[in-house]
Coordinates of C-alpha atoms in Angstrom, one line a residue:
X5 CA -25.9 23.1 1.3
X6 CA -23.9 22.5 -2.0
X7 CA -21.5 20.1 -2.6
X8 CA -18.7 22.3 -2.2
X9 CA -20.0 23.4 1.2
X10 CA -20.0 20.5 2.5
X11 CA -16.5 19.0 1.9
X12 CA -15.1 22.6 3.2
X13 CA -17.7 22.1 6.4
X14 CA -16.8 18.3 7.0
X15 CA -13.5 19.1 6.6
X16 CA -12.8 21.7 8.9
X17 CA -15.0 19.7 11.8
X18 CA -12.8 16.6 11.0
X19 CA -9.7 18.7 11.6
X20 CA -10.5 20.3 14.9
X21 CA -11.7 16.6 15.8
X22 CA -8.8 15.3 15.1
X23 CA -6.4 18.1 16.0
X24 CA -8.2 17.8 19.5
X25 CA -7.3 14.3 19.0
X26 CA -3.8 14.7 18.4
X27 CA -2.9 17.0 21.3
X28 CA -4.5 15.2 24.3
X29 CA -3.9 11.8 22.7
X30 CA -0.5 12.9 22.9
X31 CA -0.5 13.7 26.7
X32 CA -2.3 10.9 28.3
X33 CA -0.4 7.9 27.1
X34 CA 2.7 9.5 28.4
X35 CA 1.6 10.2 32.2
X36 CA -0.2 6.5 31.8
X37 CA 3.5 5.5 31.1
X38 CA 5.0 7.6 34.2
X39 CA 2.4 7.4 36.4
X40 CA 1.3 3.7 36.1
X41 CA 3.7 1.7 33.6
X42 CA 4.2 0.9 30.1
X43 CA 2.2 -2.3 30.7
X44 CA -0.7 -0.5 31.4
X45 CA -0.2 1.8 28.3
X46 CA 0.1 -1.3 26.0
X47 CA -2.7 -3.0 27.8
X48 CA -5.3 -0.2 26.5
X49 CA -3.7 -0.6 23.0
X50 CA -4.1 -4.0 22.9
X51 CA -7.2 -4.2 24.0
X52 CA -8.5 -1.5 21.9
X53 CA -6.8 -3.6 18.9
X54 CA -8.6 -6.8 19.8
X55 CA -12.0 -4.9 20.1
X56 CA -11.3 -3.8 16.0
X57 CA -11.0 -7.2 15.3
X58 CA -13.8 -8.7 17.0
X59 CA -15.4 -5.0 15.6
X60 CA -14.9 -7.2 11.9
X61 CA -18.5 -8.9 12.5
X62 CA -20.0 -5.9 10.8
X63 CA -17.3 -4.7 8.7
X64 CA -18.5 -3.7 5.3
X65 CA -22.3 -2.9 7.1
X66 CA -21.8 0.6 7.3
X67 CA -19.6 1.3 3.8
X68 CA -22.8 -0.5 2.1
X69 CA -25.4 1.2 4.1
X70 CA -24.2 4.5 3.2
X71 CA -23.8 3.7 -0.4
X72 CA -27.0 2.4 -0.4
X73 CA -28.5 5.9 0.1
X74 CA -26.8 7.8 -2.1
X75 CA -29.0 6.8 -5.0
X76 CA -32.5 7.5 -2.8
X77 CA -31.0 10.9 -1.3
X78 CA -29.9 11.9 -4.7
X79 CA -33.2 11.4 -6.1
X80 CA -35.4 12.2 -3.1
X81 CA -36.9 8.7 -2.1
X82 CA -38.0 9.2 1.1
X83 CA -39.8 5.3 1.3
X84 CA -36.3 3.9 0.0
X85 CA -34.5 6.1 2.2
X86 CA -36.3 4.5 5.3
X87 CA -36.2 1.1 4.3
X88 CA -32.6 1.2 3.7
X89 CA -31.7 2.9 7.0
X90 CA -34.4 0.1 8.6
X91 CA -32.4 -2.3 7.6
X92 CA -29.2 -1.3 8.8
X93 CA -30.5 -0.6 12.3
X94 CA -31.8 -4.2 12.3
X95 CA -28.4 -5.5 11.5
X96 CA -26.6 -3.6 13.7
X97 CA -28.0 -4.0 16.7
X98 CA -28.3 -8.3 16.0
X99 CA -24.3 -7.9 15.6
X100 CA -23.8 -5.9 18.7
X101 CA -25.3 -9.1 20.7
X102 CA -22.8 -11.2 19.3
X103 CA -20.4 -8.9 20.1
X104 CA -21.3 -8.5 23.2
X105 CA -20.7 -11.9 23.5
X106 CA -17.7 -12.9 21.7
X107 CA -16.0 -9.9 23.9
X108 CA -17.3 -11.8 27.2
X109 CA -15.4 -15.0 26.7
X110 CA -12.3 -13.5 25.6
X111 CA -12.1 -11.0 28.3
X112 CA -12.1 -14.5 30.3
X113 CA -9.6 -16.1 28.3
X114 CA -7.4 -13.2 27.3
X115 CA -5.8 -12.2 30.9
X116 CA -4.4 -16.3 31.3
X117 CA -3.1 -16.0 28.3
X118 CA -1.4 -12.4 27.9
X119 CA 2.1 -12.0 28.5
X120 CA 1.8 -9.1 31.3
X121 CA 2.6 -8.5 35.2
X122 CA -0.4 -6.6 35.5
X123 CA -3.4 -8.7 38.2
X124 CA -5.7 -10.6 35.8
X125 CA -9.0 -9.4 37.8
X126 CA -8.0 -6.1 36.9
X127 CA -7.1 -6.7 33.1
X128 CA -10.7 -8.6 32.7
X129 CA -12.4 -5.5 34.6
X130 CA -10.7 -3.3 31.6
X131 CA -11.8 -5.6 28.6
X132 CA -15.5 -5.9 30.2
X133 CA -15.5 -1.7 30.3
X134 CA -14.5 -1.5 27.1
X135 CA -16.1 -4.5 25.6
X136 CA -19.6 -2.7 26.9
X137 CA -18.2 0.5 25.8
X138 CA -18.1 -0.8 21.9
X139 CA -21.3 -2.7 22.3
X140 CA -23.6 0.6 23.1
X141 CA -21.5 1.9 19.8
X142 CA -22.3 -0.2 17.9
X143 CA -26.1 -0.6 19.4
X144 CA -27.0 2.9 19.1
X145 CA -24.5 5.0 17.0
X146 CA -24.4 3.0 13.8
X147 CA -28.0 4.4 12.1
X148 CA -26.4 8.1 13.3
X149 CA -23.0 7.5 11.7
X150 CA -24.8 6.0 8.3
X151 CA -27.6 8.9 7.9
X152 CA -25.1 11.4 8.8
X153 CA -22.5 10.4 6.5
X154 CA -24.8 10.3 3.7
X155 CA -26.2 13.1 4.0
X156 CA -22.9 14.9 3.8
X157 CA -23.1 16.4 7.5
X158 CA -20.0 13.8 9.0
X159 CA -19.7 17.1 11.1
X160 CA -22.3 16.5 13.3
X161 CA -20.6 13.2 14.4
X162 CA -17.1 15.0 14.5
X163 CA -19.4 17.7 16.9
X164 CA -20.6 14.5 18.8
X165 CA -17.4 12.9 19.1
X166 CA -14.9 16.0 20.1
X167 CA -16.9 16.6 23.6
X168 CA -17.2 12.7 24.0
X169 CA -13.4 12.9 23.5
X170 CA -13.2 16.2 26.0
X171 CA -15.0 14.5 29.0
X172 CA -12.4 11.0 28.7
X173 CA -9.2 13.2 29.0
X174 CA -10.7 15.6 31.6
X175 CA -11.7 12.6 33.7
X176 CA -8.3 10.4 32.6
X177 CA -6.0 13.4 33.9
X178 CA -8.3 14.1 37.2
X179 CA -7.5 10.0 37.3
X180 CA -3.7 10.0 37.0
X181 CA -3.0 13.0 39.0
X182 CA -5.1 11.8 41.9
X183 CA -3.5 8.6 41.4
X184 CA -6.9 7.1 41.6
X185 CA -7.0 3.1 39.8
X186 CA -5.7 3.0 36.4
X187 CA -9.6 1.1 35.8
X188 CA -11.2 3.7 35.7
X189 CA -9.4 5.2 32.6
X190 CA -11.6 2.7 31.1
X191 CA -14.7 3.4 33.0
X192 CA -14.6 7.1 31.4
X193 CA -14.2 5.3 28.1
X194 CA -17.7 4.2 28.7
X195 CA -19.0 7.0 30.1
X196 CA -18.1 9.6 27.1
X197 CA -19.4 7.3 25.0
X198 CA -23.1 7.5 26.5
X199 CA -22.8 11.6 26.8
X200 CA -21.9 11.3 22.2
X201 CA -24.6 9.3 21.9
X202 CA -26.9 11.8 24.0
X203 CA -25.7 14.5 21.3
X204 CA -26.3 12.6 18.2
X205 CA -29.5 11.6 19.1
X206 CA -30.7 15.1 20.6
X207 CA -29.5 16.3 16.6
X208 CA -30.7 14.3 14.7
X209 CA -34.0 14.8 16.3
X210 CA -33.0 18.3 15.0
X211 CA -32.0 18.3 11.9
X212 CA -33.7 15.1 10.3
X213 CA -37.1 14.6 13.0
X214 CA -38.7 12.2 10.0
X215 CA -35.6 10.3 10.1
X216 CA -35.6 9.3 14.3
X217 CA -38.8 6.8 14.3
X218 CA -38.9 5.0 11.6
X219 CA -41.4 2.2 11.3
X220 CA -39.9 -1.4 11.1
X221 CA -41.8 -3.0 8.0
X222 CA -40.5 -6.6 8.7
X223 CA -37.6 -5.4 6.6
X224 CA -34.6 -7.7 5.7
X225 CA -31.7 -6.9 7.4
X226 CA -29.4 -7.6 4.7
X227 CA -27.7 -4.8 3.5
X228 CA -27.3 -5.2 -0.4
X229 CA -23.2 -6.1 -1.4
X230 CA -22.8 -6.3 2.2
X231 CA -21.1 -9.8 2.0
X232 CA -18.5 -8.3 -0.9
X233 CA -18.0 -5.3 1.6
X234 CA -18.0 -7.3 4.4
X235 CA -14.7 -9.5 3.2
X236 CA -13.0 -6.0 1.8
X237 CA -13.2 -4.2 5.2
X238 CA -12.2 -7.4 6.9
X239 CA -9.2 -7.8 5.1
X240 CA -8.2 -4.3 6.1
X241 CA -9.1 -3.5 9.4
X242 CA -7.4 -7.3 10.4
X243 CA -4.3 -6.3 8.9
X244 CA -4.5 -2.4 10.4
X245 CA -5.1 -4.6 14.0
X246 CA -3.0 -7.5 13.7
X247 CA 0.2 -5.7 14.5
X248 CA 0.0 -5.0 17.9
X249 CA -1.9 -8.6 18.8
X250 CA 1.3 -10.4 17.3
X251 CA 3.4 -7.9 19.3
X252 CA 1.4 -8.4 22.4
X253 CA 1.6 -12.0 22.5
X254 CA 5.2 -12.9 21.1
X255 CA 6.6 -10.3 22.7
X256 CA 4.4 -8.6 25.5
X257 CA 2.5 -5.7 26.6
X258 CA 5.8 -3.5 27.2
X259 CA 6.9 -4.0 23.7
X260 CA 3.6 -3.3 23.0
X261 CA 4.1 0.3 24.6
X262 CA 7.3 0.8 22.4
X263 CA 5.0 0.7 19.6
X264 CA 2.0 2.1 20.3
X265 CA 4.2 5.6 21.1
X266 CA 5.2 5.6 17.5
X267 CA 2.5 4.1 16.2
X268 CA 0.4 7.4 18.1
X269 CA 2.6 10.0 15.9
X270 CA 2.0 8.1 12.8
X271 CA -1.8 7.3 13.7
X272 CA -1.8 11.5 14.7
X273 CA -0.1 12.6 11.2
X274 CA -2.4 9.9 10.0
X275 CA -5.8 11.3 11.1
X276 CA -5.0 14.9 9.5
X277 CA -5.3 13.4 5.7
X278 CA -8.1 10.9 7.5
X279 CA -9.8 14.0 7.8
X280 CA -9.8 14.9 4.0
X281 CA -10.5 11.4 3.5
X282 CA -14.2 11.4 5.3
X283 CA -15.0 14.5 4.5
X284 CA -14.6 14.1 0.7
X285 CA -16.1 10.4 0.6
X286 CA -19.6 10.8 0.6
X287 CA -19.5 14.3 -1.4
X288 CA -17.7 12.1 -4.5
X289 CA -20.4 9.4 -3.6
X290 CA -23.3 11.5 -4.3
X291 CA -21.6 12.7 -7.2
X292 CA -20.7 9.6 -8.8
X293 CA -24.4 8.9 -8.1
X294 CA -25.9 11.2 -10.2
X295 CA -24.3 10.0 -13.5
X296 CA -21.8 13.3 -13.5
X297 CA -18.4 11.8 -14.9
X298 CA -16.7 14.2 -16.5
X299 CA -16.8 16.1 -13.0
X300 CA -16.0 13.1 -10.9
X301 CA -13.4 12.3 -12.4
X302 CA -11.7 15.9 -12.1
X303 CA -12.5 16.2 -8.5
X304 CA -10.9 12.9 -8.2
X305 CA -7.8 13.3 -9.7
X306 CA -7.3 16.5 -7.9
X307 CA -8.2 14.7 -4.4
X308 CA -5.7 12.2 -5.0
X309 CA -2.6 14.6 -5.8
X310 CA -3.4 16.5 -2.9
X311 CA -4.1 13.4 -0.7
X312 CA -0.9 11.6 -1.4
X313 CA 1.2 15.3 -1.5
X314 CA 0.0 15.8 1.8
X315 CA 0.5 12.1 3.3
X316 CA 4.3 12.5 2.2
X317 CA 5.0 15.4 3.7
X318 CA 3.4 14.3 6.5
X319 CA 5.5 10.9 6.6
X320 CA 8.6 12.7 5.6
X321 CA 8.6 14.9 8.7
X322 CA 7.3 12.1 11.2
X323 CA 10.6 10.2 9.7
X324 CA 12.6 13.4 10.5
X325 CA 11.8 14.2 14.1
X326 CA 9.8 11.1 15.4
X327 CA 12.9 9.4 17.8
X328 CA 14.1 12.4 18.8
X329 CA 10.6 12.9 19.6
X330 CA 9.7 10.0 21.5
X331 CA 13.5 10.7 23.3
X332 CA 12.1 13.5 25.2
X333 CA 8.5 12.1 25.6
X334 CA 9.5 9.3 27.6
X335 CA 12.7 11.0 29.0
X336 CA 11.4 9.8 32.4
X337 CA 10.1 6.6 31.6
X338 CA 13.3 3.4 32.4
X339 CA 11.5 0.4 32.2
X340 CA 12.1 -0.4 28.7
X341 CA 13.7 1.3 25.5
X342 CA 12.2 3.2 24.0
X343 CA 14.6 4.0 20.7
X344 CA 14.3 2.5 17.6
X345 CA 15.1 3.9 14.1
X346 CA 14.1 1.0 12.6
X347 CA 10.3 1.3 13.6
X348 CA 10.5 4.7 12.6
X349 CA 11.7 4.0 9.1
X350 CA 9.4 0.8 8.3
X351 CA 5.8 2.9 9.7
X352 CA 7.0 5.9 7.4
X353 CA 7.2 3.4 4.5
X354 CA 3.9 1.8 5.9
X355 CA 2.3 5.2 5.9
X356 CA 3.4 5.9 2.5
X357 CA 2.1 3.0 1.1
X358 CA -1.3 3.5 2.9
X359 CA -1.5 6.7 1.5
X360 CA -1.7 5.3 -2.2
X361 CA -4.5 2.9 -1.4
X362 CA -7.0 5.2 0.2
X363 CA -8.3 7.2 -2.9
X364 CA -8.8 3.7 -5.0
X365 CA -10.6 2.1 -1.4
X366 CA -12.9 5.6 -1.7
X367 CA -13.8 4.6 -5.3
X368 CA -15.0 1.0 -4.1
X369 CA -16.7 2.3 -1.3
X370 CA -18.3 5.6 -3.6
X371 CA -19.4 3.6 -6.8
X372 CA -20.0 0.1 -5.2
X373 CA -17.0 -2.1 -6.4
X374 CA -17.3 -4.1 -3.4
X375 CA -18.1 -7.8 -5.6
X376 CA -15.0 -6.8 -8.5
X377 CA -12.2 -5.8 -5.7
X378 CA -13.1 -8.0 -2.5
X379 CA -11.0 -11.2 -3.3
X380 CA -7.2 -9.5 -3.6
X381 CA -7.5 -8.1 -0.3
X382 CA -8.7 -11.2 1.3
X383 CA -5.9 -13.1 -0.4
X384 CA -3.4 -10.9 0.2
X385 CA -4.1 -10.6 4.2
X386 CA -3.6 -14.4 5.1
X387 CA 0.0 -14.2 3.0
X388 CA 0.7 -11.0 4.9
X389 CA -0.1 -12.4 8.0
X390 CA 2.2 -15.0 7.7
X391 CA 4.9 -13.1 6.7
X392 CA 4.2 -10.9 10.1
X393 CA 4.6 -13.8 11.6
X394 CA 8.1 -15.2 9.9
X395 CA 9.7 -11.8 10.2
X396 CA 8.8 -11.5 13.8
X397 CA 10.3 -14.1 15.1
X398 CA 13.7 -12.1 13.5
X399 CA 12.9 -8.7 15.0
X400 CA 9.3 -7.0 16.9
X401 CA 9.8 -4.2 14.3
X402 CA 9.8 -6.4 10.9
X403 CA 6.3 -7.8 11.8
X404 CA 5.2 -4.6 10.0
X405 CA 6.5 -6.0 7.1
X406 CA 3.2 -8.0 6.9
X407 CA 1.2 -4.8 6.9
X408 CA 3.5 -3.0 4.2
X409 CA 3.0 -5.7 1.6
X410 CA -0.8 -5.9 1.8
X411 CA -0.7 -1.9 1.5
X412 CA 1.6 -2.3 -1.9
X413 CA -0.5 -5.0 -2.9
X414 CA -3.5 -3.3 -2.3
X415 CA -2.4 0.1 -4.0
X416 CA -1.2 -1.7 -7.1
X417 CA -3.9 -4.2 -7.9
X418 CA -6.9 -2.0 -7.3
X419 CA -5.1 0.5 -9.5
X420 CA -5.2 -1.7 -12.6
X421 CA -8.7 -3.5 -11.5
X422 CA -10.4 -0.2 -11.5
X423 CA -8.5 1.0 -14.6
X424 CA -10.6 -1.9 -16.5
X425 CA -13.9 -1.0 -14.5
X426 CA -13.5 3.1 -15.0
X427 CA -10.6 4.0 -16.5
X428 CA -11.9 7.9 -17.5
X429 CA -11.3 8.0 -13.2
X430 CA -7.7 5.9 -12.9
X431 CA -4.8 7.4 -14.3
X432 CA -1.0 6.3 -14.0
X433 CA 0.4 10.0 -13.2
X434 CA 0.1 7.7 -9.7
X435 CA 3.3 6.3 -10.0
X436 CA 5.0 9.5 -10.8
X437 CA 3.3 10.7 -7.7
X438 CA 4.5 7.3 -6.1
X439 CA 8.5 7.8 -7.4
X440 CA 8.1 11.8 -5.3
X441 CA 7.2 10.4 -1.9
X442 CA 10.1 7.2 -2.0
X443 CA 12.6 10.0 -3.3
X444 CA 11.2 11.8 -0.7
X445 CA 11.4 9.3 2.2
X446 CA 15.0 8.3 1.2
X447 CA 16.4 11.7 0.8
X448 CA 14.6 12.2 4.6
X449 CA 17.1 9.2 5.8
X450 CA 20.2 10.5 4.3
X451 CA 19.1 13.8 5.6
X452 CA 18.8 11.7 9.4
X453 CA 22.0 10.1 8.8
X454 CA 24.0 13.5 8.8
X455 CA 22.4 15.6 11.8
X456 CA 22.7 15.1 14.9
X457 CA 19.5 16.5 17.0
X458 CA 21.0 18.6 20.0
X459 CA 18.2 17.6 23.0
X460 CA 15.3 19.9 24.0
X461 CA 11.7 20.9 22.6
X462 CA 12.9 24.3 21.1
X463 CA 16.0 22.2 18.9
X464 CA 13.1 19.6 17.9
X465 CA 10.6 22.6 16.7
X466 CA 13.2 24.7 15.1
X467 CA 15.2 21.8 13.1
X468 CA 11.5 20.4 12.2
X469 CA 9.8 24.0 11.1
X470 CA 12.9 24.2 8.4
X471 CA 12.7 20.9 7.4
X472 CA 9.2 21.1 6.9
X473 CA 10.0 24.3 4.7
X474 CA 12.2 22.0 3.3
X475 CA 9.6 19.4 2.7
X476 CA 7.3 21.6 1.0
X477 CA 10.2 22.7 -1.5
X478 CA 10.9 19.3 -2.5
X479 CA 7.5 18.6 -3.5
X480 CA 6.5 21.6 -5.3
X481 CA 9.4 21.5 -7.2
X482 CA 9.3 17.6 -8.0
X483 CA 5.7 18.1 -9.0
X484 CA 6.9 21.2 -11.8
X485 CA 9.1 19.3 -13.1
X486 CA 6.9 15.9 -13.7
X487 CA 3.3 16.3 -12.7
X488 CA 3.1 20.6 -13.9
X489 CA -0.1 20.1 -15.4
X490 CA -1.6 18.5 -12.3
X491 CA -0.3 20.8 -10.1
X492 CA -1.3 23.9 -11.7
X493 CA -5.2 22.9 -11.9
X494 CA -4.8 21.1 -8.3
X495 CA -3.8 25.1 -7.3
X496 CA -6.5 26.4 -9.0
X497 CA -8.8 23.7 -7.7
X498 CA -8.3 24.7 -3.9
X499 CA -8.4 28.7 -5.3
X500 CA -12.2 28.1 -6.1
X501 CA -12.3 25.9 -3.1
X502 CA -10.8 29.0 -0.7
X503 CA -13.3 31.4 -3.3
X504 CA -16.4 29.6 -2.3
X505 CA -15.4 29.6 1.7
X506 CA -15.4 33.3 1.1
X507 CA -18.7 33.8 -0.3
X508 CA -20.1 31.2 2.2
X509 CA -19.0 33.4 4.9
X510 CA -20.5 36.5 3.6
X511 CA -23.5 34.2 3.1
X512 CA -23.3 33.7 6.7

C-alpha cells in the first residue's frame, strides 16, 4: 500500500474511531451524572487520570520502539525487525508488573485520602478494575500497537478499539438504566479490553503470521533513546494528567465533574485533529527514514497548516457554544454548578496552544530527537506544576494555567531547537499561523460577549452551523491575505490527496 494510501486509510479509521468516541462518550457521563452523581462521574476521571500517571513507567517505550523500525521496515530487515520488536515485548510486560503493583497500593491508599462521599470499599473495587484493566494493556497490546503503527496500518488498532469501545457503552447503558451498581461500569472497562485484545491478536496472526512468535534470543530489553523518550513523554503526559489530580484533591471529586464535562468537548474536538495526528506520524516517519528531504519537508509544512487551521476552528467553535452546551447537558443535574466561562475560555487557549506543539513533538518522535529536546520539557513541567498549584489556591479553573505555560513553552522552544537541528523542515510562517488562531479566539469572545443564546438544541445547532460558516471565513481569508502561498499548495495538496482516494477506489 503506498504512502499516500495509508494516511487516507489510517485517517479515515481514526475518524470513525473517534467520531464513535465522541458521540457515546458524550452520552454516558451525563446519565452517570443523573442517574448516580457527579461524584461518581469525577471518580472515573480521576481514576483514569491517575492510571496515566502511574502509565509514565513506560512512557517514551512505545515512541522509541516504533522509531526503531522504521529504518529495518524501510529497508526490509526482517532479523532487525524481530529483535527490535523482542525487545519491546520484554520491556513491556516487566513494566506491567510494576504497575500492577504500584496501582495495588494506591488503590489502598487513595480512597482514605480522596475528598469524596462515595463508600471507600466501593472506590478501591473501581481502581482494582481498572488498575487490572491497564495492566492486560499494557501486558499484551503494546507489541500490537508498536508493529501496527509501524507498519502504517494504525487502522487495525482503530478496528480493534471501536468494538472494544461498542461493548463498554452497550453494557454501561444496560447498567444505568437497570440501575444495576455504578461498579460495574468499571467491570465492562475490563471486559472490552480482553474482547480488543482477542481482535488484535486474531489480525495480526492475519496479516503479519511471521510477526506473532517470535523467538526470544536473550535480547536486551532496552529500547535504544528510550531514556531521552522516556523523560519527554513524561513531561507531557504528567502535565496532560495533573489537572484533574490537583482538582480532585484541593477541591474534590464534584469539582472534578465540572471539569471533566468541559474538559470531554475539548478532549472530543481534540481527538478529531488526534486523528490526523496518528495517522500521519508514522507515514512522515518512514519518510524521513529513507533520506527523502526535499519531500518531507513539503508534506510537513502542509500537515502543519492544516493541523493548526483545523485545531482553531475547532477551538473557536468549542469557545462559541461550549456553556450553552453543558447548560442543556446537565439541565437536570442540581448538585453542583455547572457554568463557568472562565473554564471555557482558559481550555480554548490551552487547546490552541497544544495545537502548535503537536507537529514539532511528531518531528522528535519521527526522526529521533528524543536526546536534543528531552530536557525543556522536563524543566518546564516542575515550574508548571507549581504554578498549577499557586493559581489554584485562587480559583479551581486557573490551575490550568500550569498546563498553558508548559504548552507555550513547549511550542516555542522546540521551534527554534529544531530550527538548528533541521531547519530545511522548521519554518516561522508558524507565528503567522499562531497570530490567525489568537485573533481568532478573541474575536470568538467579543463575538460571546454580544449574543445571547436563546435555550434549546435547535438555537445551539443553528447559532453554531453559522458560526462555523463563520469560522471557516475568517480563516480562509486571514490565510490570503498573509499565508497565500501556503494555502494555495495546502489546497492543491489535499486535491492530489482526494485524486488518489479516487483512483484507490476504482482500484478497489
Amino acid at each position: 500500500m503506498s504512502r499516500s494510501k495509508s494516511v487516507i486509510k489510517n485517517t479515515a479509521w481514526e475518524m470513525g474511531y473517534y467520531i464513535a468516541v465522541i458521540a457515546l462518550g458524550f452520552l454516558a457521563p451525563r446519565y452517570i451524572i443523573l442517574y448516580y452523581s457527579s461524584e461518581v462521574n469525577g471518580l472515573t476521571s480521576t481514576i483514569q487520570h491517575i492510571i496515566n500517571i502511574v502509565l509514565m513507567l513506560q512512557a517514551g517505550a512505545a515512541t522509541a520502539a516504533v522509531f526503531s523500525l522504521y529504518k529495518p521496515i524501510a529497508d526490509n530487515n526482517y532479523n532487525e525487525i524481530c529483535d527490535n520488536i523482542k525487545s519491546a515485548e520484554n520491556f513491556f510486560r516487566r513494566i506491567s508488573y510494576i504497575f500492577g503493583g504500584l496501582m495495588l497500593l494506591i488503590a489502598i491508599v487513595t480512597p482514605f485520602v480522596l475528598n469524596t462521599k462515595l463508600d471507600r470499599l466501593c472506590v478501591f473495587v473501581a481502581m482494582v478494575i481498572m488498575g487490572m484493566k491497564s495492566f492486560v494493556d499494557l501486558f499484551y497490546t503494546a507489541k500490537f500497537r508498536i508493529i501496527f503503527t509501524a507498519y502504517q496500518q494504525k487502522f487495525y488498532i482503530s478496528i480493534a478499539t471501536l468494538l472494544e469501545l461498542a461493548v463498554y457503552y452497550v453494557l454501561v447503558f444496560v447498567t444505568i438504566f437497570m440501575y444495576w451498581h455504578y461498579v460495574l461500569i468499571y467491570v465492562w472497562f475490563f471486559l472490552g479490553c480482553i474482547i480488543k485484545i482477542i481482535i488484535l491478536k486474531k489480525i495480526l496472526r492475519k496479516v503479519h503470521p511471521e510477526l506473532l512468535n517470535i523467538n526470544d534470543n536473550n535480547n536486551d530489553c532496552m529500547i535504544l533513546g528510550r531514556n531521552y523518550a522516556l523523560a519527554n513523554e513524561l513531561s507531557h503526559s504528567f502535565m496532560g494528567s495533573s489537572v484533574v489530580i490537583i482538582i480532585s484533591f484541593m477541591y474534590g471529586l464534584a469539582e472534578t465533574s465540572v471539569y471533566s464535562i468541559y474538559a470531554l468537548v475539548s478532549a472530543a474536538l481534540g481527538l478529531l485533529t488526534t486523528s490526523l495526528y496518528s495517522a500521519f506520524a508514522p507515514s512522515f516517519g518512514n519518510l524521513y527514514a529513507q533520506g527523502d528531504n526535499e519531500r518531507s519537508a513539503y508534506i510537513f509544512s502542509k500537515f502543519k497548516y492544516i493541523f493548526v487551521m483545523f485545531s482553531t476552528f475547532l477551538m473557536m467553535c468549542m469557545l462559541f457554544t461550549v456553556v450553552p452546551f453543558v447548560k442543556i447537558y446537565i439541565s437536570e443535574a442540581n448538585d453542583i454548578d455547572y457554568i463557568n466561562y472562565n473554564l471555557a475560555m482558559i481550555m480554548a487557549i490551552c487547546g490552541v496552544f497544544s495545537a502548535y506543539r503537536i507537529p514539532y513533538n511528531i518531528v522528535v518522535s519521527s526522526c529521533g530527537f528524543f536526546k536534543e529536546t528531552w530536557l525543556q520539557p522536563v524543566v518546564t513541567m516542575f515550574l508548571c506544576i507549581g504554578l498549577s498549584f499557586v493559581f489554584g489556591c485562587i480559583d479551581y479553573t486557573l490551575i490550568m494555567a500550569g498546563l498553558v505555560v508548559f504548552f507555550a513553552v513547549n511550542f516555542i522552544y522546540q521551534h527554534f531547537r529544531l530550527k538548528q537541528i533541521i531547519p530545511y523542515l522548521i519554518h516561522s510562517d508558524v507565528f503567522v499561523m499562531f497570530s490567525i488562531s489568537m485573533v481568532g479566539l478573541l474575536l470568538t469572545f467579543l463575538v460571546n460577549s454580544c449574543i445571547e443564546f436563546p435555550t434549546g438544541v435547535l438555537s445551539l445547532i443553528g447559532w453554531g452551523l453559522i458560526f462555523a460558516c463563520a469560522t471557516v471565513g475568517y480563516i480562509v481569508i486571514s490565510s490570503m491575505l498573509f499565508l497565500r502561498k501556503e494555502f494555495i499548495e495546502t489546497v492543491k495538496y489535499l486535491k492530489s490527496l482526494m485524486c488518489i482516494k479516487s483512483l484507490w477506489r476504482c482500484d478497489g
